[in-house]
C-alpha positions in Angstrom: 82.6 -115.2 -138.2 79.2 -116.3 -137.8 77.6 -118.2 -140.5 74.7 -115.2 -141.0 77.9 -113.1 -142.3 79.6 -115.9 -144.6 78.6 -116.8 -148.0 77.0 -119.8 -149.0 79.7 -122.4 -150.3 79.4 -124.1 -153.9 78.8 -127.2 -151.8 76.0 -125.6 -149.6 74.7 -124.1 -152.7 74.4 -127.8 -154.5 72.9 -129.3 -151.3 70.3 -126.3 -150.7 69.4 -126.7 -154.8 69.0 -130.6 -154.3 66.2 -130.0 -151.8 64.7 -126.7 -153.7 63.9 -129.7 -156.5 62.8 -132.0 -154.2 60.2 -129.6 -152.3 58.6 -128.4 -155.9 55.7 -131.1 -157.1 56.1 -130.5 -160.8 52.1 -131.2 -161.4 51.1 -131.1 -164.8 48.0 -129.0 -164.5 44.7 -128.7 -165.9 41.3 -127.0 -165.1 40.0 -127.2 -161.3 37.3 -126.0 -159.3 38.8 -123.6 -157.1 42.8 -122.3 -156.3 44.0 -121.5 -152.8 46.6 -119.2 -152.6 49.1 -119.8 -149.4 49.9 -116.7 -147.6 53.3 -115.9 -146.5 55.9 -113.2 -147.2 56.4 -113.6 -151.0 53.9 -111.5 -153.0 55.2 -113.8 -156.0 52.0 -116.1 -154.6 49.8 -113.9 -155.4 51.3 -112.8 -158.9 51.6 -116.3 -159.8 47.8 -116.7 -158.9 46.6 -114.0 -160.6 48.6 -115.2 -163.6 46.9 -118.7 -163.3 43.5 -117.4 -163.1 44.0 -115.6 -166.3 44.9 -118.5 -168.1 41.8 -120.0 -167.4 42.5 -122.9 -164.9 40.1 -122.2 -161.9 36.8 -119.6 -161.9 37.2 -119.2 -158.0 40.1 -118.1 -156.0 40.9 -117.9 -152.2 43.7 -116.0 -150.5 44.3 -117.5 -147.1 46.7 -115.8 -144.3 46.8 -113.6 -141.4 50.4 -112.8 -139.9 53.4 -114.3 -139.2 56.8 -112.6 -137.4 58.4 -112.5 -141.1 55.0 -111.1 -142.6 53.6 -108.7 -139.8 55.9 -105.4 -141.0 55.7 -106.5 -144.9 51.7 -107.1 -144.8 50.4 -105.0 -141.9 46.9 -105.6 -143.0 47.5 -109.2 -143.1 48.8 -111.7 -146.2 45.3 -112.7 -147.6 44.4 -108.8 -147.5 47.6 -107.9 -149.1 47.7 -110.4 -152.0 44.3 -109.9 -153.1 44.6 -106.4 -153.3 48.0 -107.1 -155.4 45.6 -110.1 -157.3 43.3 -107.6 -158.4 45.8 -105.1 -159.7 47.0 -107.6 -161.9 43.2 -108.2 -163.3 41.7 -110.6 -161.3 38.1 -109.4 -160.6 37.9 -109.1 -157.2 34.5 -110.8 -157.0 36.4 -114.1 -157.9 38.4 -114.0 -154.8 37.3 -115.0 -151.5 39.3 -114.2 -148.4 40.9 -115.9 -145.7 42.4 -113.6 -143.1 43.1 -115.5 -139.9 45.5 -118.4 -140.5 49.0 -118.6 -139.0 50.1 -121.9 -140.1 49.3 -124.1 -143.3 46.7 -126.5 -141.3 45.0 -123.5 -140.8 45.4 -122.4 -144.2 43.4 -125.8 -145.5 40.9 -125.8 -142.9 40.1 -122.3 -142.8 40.1 -121.6 -146.5 37.5 -124.6 -146.8 35.2 -123.2 -144.0 34.9 -120.1 -146.2 34.5 -122.1 -149.2 31.6 -124.3 -147.9 30.1 -120.9 -146.2 29.8 -119.9 -149.7 28.4 -123.0 -150.9 31.4 -124.4 -153.0 32.7 -127.8 -152.3 35.3 -128.7 -154.7 36.9 -132.1 -156.0 39.8 -130.6 -157.7 41.6 -127.8 -156.1 45.4 -126.1 -156.9 47.5 -125.4 -154.1 49.6 -122.2 -154.9 52.2 -121.4 -152.9 56.0 -120.7 -152.6 58.1 -123.0 -154.4 59.3 -124.6 -151.8 56.5 -124.8 -150.0 54.7 -127.4 -152.6 55.4 -130.7 -151.2 54.5 -129.5 -147.3 51.4 -128.2 -148.3 50.2 -130.8 -150.5 51.1 -133.0 -147.2 49.2 -131.1 -145.1 46.2 -130.6 -147.8 45.9 -134.3 -148.5 45.7 -135.5 -144.3 43.1 -132.8 -144.0 40.9 -133.0 -146.9 41.5 -136.1 -148.3 38.4 -136.3 -150.5 39.7 -133.8 -152.7 42.3 -134.5 -155.7 45.0 -131.9 -155.0 47.6 -129.9 -157.5 50.1 -127.5 -156.6 51.7 -124.6 -158.7 54.3 -122.0 -157.7 56.3 -119.3 -159.4 58.4 -121.0 -162.0 61.7 -119.8 -160.4 65.3 -121.7 -160.9 66.8 -122.0 -157.8 69.6 -119.2 -158.1 66.6 -116.8 -159.1 65.0 -117.3 -156.3 67.7 -116.6 -154.2 68.4 -113.0 -155.9 64.3 -112.5 -155.6 64.7 -112.9 -151.9 67.8 -111.1 -151.4 68.6 -113.5 -148.2 70.5 -116.3 -149.2 70.8 -117.6 -145.5 67.2 -116.9 -145.0 66.1 -119.1 -147.8 68.4 -122.1 -147.0 67.4 -122.0 -143.8 63.6 -122.1 -145.0 64.1 -124.7 -147.3 65.7 -126.9 -144.3 63.2 -125.9 -142.0 60.3 -126.9 -144.7 61.9 -130.5 -144.8 62.2 -131.1 -141.5 58.2 -130.4 -141.5 57.9 -132.7 -144.1 59.7 -135.5 -142.4 58.2 -134.6 -138.7 55.0 -133.5 -139.4 53.4 -137.5 -140.3 54.5 -138.2 -137.0 52.4 -135.7 -135.3 49.4 -136.3 -137.9 49.6 -133.0 -139.4 50.4 -134.6 -142.9 50.9 -137.6 -144.9 54.1 -138.9 -145.2 56.2 -138.1 -148.3 59.1 -140.5 -149.2 62.9 -138.5 -148.8 65.3 -139.6 -151.3 69.1 -140.4 -149.4 70.7 -138.0 -151.1 67.8 -135.2 -150.1 68.1 -136.4 -146.6 71.7 -136.4 -146.4 71.9 -132.6 -147.6 69.3 -131.5 -145.4 71.8 -133.3 -142.5 74.7 -131.7 -143.7 73.1 -128.1 -143.9 71.4 -128.8 -140.1 75.6 -129.5 -139.1 76.9 -126.1 -140.1 74.1 -124.0 -139.4 71.4 -123.6 -141.5 69.1 -124.4 -138.3 66.7 -120.8 -137.9 63.5 -122.1 -139.0 64.0 -125.6 -137.5 60.9 -126.9 -135.1 61.8 -128.2 -131.7 61.8 -132.1 -132.0 
């Protein structure tokens, strides 16, 4: 039986949860100039962006993202477009949302969103990145590399690991993504794509263990 057909073991669950916790920055939120909602397969990003807007944390929200192989069928008009529509349905005024519909990776999310803001005369000094829970650290490291003169905070939907697994409905896919994002946290600084982040020994050991047993579908060639 392949790992795609196997239930995740208790040890694998604990290792994945360790990586899940590492990925989250746990920043204390405060008002910022702008928020950027990073496109993905997870519509919870749009919902949480709407909730944070309603709490008064920012006056302007940018949704960024085109499509990827995992989102083209779910969001056929693009991630940012669908996120914007969902946020408007949740009460965010349309005029407060800017749209960046072309980005296909995290670096482009940051650089193209910056261009959209600049074109409207907005030059933030503080910015909130809103992402999937396990993408906080990578988005932070990428943004700090590409836009070093801005202070970044990170936020994501406040879900426990088990609740997130249930919400996605595919344990193998979620663990693959956790492992893939950690690989990028480790490798991207060497390529100049992100700032370096310290990875604790226990997190790195969990990462290597999960790779050994086949959680590899989201790894990049190194």
